[in-house]
Amino acid sequence: MKKTHYLAGIVLMSATAAMPAFAADECTLEINSNDAMQFDQKEMSVPASCEEVTLTLHHTGTLAKNVMGHNWVLSTTENMQPIATDGMSAGVDHDYLKADDERVIAHTDVIGGGESSSVTFSTADLKAGDDYSFFCSFPGHVSIMNGKFSITE
């Protein structure tokens, strides 16, 4: 009797362990940031079949958002630095982004250590092969905290 329960447990564990691989959503992304001004990824991509993308930013550090805050901002690569420059005067309460900046494709809130923020955005106007970048718009972070974002065929 015990042997039967043991074998059933192994089968159940094997089936459960395999589930997450099949349940992964390729239109949902996660990225981590830390107190050392770093993202844990330099490249992110989603397939062209994704109509919407949900990105979650996690701040794995401990410092407050007014000291070492981070956000995730998506734009064309050519607009990355101008957006960050224009956003510096907007302040932390406005996520260091100029109000209604049409160059910003998507962005999370600025968060501090231990916090997370998510954004869901349409990919309708994004094209495979175009040059997109993600970055943190907290003053001084854009030069280190940035990476490439792409739509794949």
CSV table of C-alpha atoms in Angstrom, one decimal:
chain,number,residue,atom,x,y,z
A,1,MET,CA,0.0,0.0,0.0
A,2,LYS,CA,2.8,2.4,0.9
A,3,LYS,CA,4.6,1.6,-2.3
A,4,THR,CA,1.5,2.5,-4.4
A,5,HIS,CA,1.2,5.9,-2.7
A,6,TYR,CA,4.9,6.5,-3.2
A,7,LEU,CA,4.7,5.8,-6.9
A,8,ALA,CA,1.6,7.9,-7.3
A,9,GLY,CA,3.5,10.8,-5.6
A,10,ILE,CA,6.3,10.5,-8.0
A,11,VAL,CA,4.0,10.6,-11.0
A,12,LEU,CA,2.2,13.6,-9.6
A,13,MET,CA,5.4,15.4,-8.9
A,14,SER,CA,6.7,14.8,-12.4
A,15,ALA,CA,3.5,16.0,-14.0
A,16,THR,CA,3.5,19.1,-11.8
A,17,ALA,CA,7.2,19.9,-12.4
A,18,ALA,CA,6.6,19.8,-16.2
A,19,MET,CA,3.6,22.2,-16.1
A,20,PRO,CA,5.4,25.6,-15.8
A,21,ALA,CA,7.4,24.9,-19.0
A,22,PHE,CA,4.2,24.6,-21.0
A,23,ALA,CA,2.4,27.4,-19.2
A,24,ALA,CA,5.1,30.0,-19.9
A,25,ASP,CA,3.7,33.2,-21.5
A,26,GLU,CA,6.0,34.6,-24.1
A,27,CYS,CA,4.3,38.0,-23.9
A,28,THR,CA,5.0,38.4,-20.2
A,29,LEU,CA,8.5,39.7,-19.3
A,30,GLU,CA,10.3,40.3,-16.0
A,31,ILE,CA,13.4,42.3,-15.2
A,32,ASN,CA,15.3,43.0,-12.0
A,33,SER,CA,17.1,46.1,-10.9
A,34,ASN,CA,19.3,46.7,-7.9
A,35,ASP,CA,21.1,49.2,-5.6
A,36,ALA,CA,24.2,49.0,-7.9
A,37,MET,CA,22.4,50.7,-10.8
A,38,GLN,CA,22.0,47.6,-12.8
A,39,PHE,CA,19.3,45.7,-14.8
A,40,ASP,CA,19.9,42.0,-14.8
A,41,GLN,CA,19.3,41.8,-18.6
A,42,LYS,CA,20.7,43.8,-21.5
A,43,GLU,CA,18.4,42.4,-24.2
A,44,MET,CA,14.7,41.6,-24.1
A,45,SER,CA,12.4,40.4,-26.9
A,46,VAL,CA,8.9,39.3,-27.7
A,47,PRO,CA,7.5,37.5,-30.7
A,48,ALA,CA,5.6,39.5,-33.3
A,49,SER,CA,2.6,37.4,-32.4
A,50,CYS,CA,2.2,39.3,-29.1
A,51,GLU,CA,-0.5,41.9,-29.4
A,52,GLU,CA,0.2,43.1,-25.9
A,53,VAL,CA,3.2,42.8,-23.6
A,54,THR,CA,3.2,42.9,-19.8
A,55,LEU,CA,6.5,43.8,-18.2
A,56,THR,CA,7.2,43.7,-14.5
A,57,LEU,CA,10.2,45.5,-13.0
A,58,HIS,CA,11.5,44.3,-9.6
A,59,HIS,CA,13.8,46.3,-7.5
A,60,THR,CA,15.9,43.7,-5.5
A,61,GLY,CA,17.8,46.3,-3.5
A,62,THR,CA,16.9,48.1,-0.3
A,63,LEU,CA,17.4,51.8,-1.0
A,64,ALA,CA,14.4,54.1,-1.2
A,65,LYS,CA,13.1,55.4,-4.6
A,66,ASN,CA,14.2,58.9,-3.9
A,67,VAL,CA,17.8,57.7,-3.4
A,68,MET,CA,18.2,54.7,-5.9
A,69,GLY,CA,14.8,54.5,-7.7
A,70,HIS,CA,14.4,52.7,-10.9
A,71,ASN,CA,11.9,52.5,-13.7
A,72,TRP,CA,11.7,50.7,-17.0
A,73,VAL,CA,11.1,53.0,-20.0
A,74,LEU,CA,10.7,51.8,-23.7
A,75,SER,CA,11.4,54.1,-26.6
A,76,THR,CA,13.2,54.1,-29.9
A,77,THR,CA,16.9,54.1,-29.3
A,78,GLU,CA,17.4,57.6,-30.9
A,79,ASN,CA,14.9,59.0,-28.3
A,80,MET,CA,16.3,57.3,-25.2
A,81,GLN,CA,18.8,60.1,-24.2
A,82,PRO,CA,16.5,63.0,-25.1
A,83,ILE,CA,13.6,61.5,-23.0
A,84,ALA,CA,15.9,60.9,-20.0
A,85,THR,CA,17.3,64.5,-20.3
A,86,ASP,CA,13.8,66.1,-20.6
A,87,GLY,CA,12.6,63.9,-17.7
A,88,MET,CA,15.2,65.0,-15.1
A,89,SER,CA,13.2,68.1,-14.2
A,90,ALA,CA,9.9,66.2,-13.9
A,91,GLY,CA,11.0,64.7,-10.6
A,92,VAL,CA,10.4,61.4,-8.9
A,93,ASP,CA,6.6,62.0,-8.5
A,94,HIS,CA,6.3,62.0,-12.3
A,95,ASP,CA,8.7,59.1,-12.8
A,96,TYR,CA,11.3,61.3,-14.2
A,97,LEU,CA,9.4,61.6,-17.4
A,98,LYS,CA,8.0,64.7,-19.1
A,99,ALA,CA,4.2,64.7,-19.0
A,100,ASP,CA,2.5,63.1,-22.0
A,101,ASP,CA,5.9,62.6,-23.8
A,102,GLU,CA,4.8,60.9,-27.1
A,103,ARG,CA,8.3,59.5,-27.5
A,104,VAL,CA,7.7,57.1,-24.6
A,105,ILE,CA,6.2,53.8,-25.8
A,106,ALA,CA,5.7,52.4,-22.3
A,107,HIS,CA,7.0,52.8,-18.8
A,108,THR,CA,6.7,51.6,-15.2
A,109,ASP,CA,6.5,53.7,-12.1
A,110,VAL,CA,9.8,54.6,-10.3
A,111,ILE,CA,10.2,52.1,-7.5
A,112,GLY,CA,12.5,51.6,-4.5
A,113,GLY,CA,14.0,48.6,-2.9
A,114,GLY,CA,11.7,45.6,-2.5
A,115,GLU,CA,9.0,47.1,-4.7
A,116,SER,CA,7.7,46.0,-8.1
A,117,SER,CA,5.8,47.8,-10.9
A,118,SER,CA,4.2,46.5,-14.1
A,119,VAL,CA,3.1,48.0,-17.4
A,120,THR,CA,1.0,46.4,-20.2
A,121,PHE,CA,1.4,48.0,-23.6
A,122,SER,CA,0.3,47.3,-27.2
A,123,THR,CA,2.8,46.2,-29.8
A,124,ALA,CA,0.6,47.4,-32.7
A,125,ASP,CA,3.0,50.2,-33.7
A,126,LEU,CA,6.2,48.2,-33.0
A,127,LYS,CA,8.0,46.5,-35.9
A,128,ALA,CA,10.5,43.7,-36.1
A,129,GLY,CA,13.9,45.1,-37.1
A,130,ASP,CA,13.3,48.6,-35.8
A,131,ASP,CA,15.7,49.9,-33.1
A,132,TYR,CA,14.1,50.0,-29.6
A,133,SER,CA,15.8,50.4,-26.2
A,134,PHE,CA,14.7,50.2,-22.6
A,135,PHE,CA,16.3,52.3,-19.9
A,136,CYS,CA,15.9,53.8,-16.4
A,137,SER,CA,15.1,57.5,-16.5
A,138,PHE,CA,16.2,58.2,-12.9
A,139,PRO,CA,18.8,61.1,-13.3
A,140,GLY,CA,22.2,59.7,-14.2
A,141,HIS,CA,21.1,56.1,-14.7
A,142,VAL,CA,20.4,56.0,-18.5
A,143,SER,CA,24.1,55.6,-19.4
A,144,ILE,CA,24.4,52.4,-17.4
A,145,MET,CA,20.9,51.1,-17.1
A,146,ASN,CA,19.8,50.4,-20.6
A,147,GLY,CA,19.4,47.6,-23.1
A,148,LYS,CA,17.9,46.5,-26.4
A,149,PHE,CA,14.3,45.6,-26.9
A,150,SER,CA,13.2,43.7,-30.1
A,151,ILE,CA,10.2,42.2,-31.8
A,152,THR,CA,11.1,38.9,-33.4
A,153,GLU,CA,9.5,37.3,-36.4
